[in-house]
Short mmCIF file of C-alpha atoms in Angstrom, two decimals:
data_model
loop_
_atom_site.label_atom_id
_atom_site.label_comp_id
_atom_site.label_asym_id
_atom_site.label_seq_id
_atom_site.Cartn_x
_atom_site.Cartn_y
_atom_site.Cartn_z
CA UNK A 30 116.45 191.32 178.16
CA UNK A 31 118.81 190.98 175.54
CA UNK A 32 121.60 193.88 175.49
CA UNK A 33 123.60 195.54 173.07
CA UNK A 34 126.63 196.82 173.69
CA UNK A 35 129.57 198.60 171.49
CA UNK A 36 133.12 198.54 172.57
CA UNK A 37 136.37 200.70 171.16
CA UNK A 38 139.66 201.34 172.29
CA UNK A 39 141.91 203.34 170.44
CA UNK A 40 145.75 204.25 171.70
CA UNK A 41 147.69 207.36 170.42
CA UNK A 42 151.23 206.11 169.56
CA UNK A 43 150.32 202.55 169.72
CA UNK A 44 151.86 201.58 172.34
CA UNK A 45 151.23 205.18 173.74
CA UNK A 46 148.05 207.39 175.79
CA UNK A 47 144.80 205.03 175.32
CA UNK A 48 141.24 205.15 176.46
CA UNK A 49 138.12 203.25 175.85
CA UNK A 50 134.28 203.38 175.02
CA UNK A 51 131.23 201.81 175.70
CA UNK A 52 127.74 202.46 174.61
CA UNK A 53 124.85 199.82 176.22
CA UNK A 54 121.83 199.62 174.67
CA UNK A 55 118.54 197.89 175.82
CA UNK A 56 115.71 196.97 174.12
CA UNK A 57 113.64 199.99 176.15
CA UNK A 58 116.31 202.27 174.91
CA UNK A 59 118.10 203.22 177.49
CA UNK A 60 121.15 203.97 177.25
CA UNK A 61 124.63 203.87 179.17
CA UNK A 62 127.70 205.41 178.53
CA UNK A 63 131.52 205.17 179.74
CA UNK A 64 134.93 205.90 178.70
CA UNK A 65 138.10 205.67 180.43
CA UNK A 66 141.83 206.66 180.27
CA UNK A 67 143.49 203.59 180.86
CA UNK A 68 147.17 204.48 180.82
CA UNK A 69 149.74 203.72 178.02
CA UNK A 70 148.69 200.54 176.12
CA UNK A 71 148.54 199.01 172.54
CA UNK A 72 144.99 199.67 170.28
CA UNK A 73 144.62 196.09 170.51
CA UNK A 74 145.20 195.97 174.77
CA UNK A 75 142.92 198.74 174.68
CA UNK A 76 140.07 197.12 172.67
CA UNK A 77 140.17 193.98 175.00
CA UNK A 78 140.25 196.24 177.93
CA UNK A 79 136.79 197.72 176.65
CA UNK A 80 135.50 194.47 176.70
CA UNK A 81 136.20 193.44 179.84
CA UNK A 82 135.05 196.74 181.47
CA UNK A 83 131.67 196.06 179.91
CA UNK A 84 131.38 193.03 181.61
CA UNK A 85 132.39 194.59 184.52
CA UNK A 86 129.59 197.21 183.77
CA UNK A 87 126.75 194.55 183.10
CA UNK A 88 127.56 193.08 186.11
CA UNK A 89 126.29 196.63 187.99
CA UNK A 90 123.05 196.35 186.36
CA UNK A 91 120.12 195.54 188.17
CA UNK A 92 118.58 193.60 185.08
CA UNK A 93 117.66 190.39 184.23
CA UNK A 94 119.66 190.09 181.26
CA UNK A 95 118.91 186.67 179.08
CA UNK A 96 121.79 188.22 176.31
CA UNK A 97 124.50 189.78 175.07
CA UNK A 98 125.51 190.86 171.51
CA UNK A 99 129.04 192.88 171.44
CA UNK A 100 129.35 194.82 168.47
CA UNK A 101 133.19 195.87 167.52
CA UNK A 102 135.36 197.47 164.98
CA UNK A 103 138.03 195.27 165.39
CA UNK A 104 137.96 192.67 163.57
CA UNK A 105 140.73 190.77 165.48
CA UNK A 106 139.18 191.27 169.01
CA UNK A 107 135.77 189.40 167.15
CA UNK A 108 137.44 186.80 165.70
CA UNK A 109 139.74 186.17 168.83
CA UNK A 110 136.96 186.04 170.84
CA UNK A 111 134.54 183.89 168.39
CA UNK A 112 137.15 181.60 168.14
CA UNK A 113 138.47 181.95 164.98
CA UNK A 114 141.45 182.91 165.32
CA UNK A 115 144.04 181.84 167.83
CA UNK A 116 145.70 183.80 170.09
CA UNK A 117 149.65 183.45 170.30
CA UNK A 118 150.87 186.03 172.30
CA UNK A 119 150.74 185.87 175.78
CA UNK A 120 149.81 189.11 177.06
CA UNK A 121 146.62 189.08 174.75
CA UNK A 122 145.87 185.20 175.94
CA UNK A 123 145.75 186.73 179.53
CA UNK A 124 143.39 189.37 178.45
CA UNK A 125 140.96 186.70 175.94
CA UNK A 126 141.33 184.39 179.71
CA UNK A 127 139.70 187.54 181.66
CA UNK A 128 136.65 187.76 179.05
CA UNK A 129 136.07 184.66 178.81
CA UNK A 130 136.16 184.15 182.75
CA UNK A 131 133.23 187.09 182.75
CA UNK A 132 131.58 185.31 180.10
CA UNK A 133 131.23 182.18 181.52
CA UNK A 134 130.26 183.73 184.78
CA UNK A 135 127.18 185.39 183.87
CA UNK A 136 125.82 181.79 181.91
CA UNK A 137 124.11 183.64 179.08
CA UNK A 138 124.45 183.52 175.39
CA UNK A 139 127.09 186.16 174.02
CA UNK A 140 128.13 187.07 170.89
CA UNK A 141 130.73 189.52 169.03
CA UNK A 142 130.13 190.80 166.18
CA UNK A 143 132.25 192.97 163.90
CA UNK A 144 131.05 196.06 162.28
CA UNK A 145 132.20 198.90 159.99
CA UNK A 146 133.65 202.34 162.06
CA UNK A 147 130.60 204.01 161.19
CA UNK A 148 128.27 201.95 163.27
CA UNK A 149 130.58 202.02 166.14
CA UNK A 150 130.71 205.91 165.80
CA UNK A 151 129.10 206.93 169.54
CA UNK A 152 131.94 204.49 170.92
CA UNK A 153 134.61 205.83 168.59
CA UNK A 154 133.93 209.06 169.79
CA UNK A 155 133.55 208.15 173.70
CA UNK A 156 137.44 207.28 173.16
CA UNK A 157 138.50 210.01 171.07
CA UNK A 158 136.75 212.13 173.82
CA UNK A 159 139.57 211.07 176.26
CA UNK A 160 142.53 210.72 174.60
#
């Protein structure tokens, strides 16, 4: 089974109150959602921090998942974690590391993809729920 999952993170202040959302999709259509208030961070802490939650979520699912497609607004978080863009600071390196640990750890094909706000919406509003 092939998932589909949506990430945001959004931070008021930037650095300043953030939160997170997820939305999983499966091909049945079910459905999972979460969102979290993860402290003070930067938008861009925050978006990885979805990320890596997800994983942390798929790992909790009693499936036999053969995929993953991440779909983000961010188009920095996509092409950081596609590879197309380097990563220079330090504290995001640490948080690309602890994604791509989780990636490699589950052995299946994943890719991000970036996509406009308005297909990210039910995540958007997961995080705009909290903070």
């Amino acid at each position: 089974m092939n998932l589909q999952i949506y990430t945001d993170g959004g931070s008021k202040g930037n650095p300043g109150p953030s939160s997170i959302g997820i939305l999983i999709k499966s091909p049945d259509g079910e459905i999972q959602r979460y969102r979290e208030d993860i402290g003070i961070a930067t938008n861009n802490v925050a978006e990885y921090t979805a990320v890596i939650r997800a994983y942390d979520l798929i790992k909790k699912l009693d499936r036999d998942i053969t995929g993953i497609s991440f779909y983000s607004d961010s188009q920095l978080i996509v092409r950081q974690l596609s590879g197309m863009y380097k990563v220079k600071n330090p504290a995001m390196k640490s948080l690309v590391n602890q994604v791509k640990e989780r990636e490699l750890a589950l052995g299946i094909p994943v890719t991000y993809t970036s996509v406009p706000r308005e297909e990210n919406s039910i995540a958007d509003g997961l995080v705009n729920g909290v903070i």
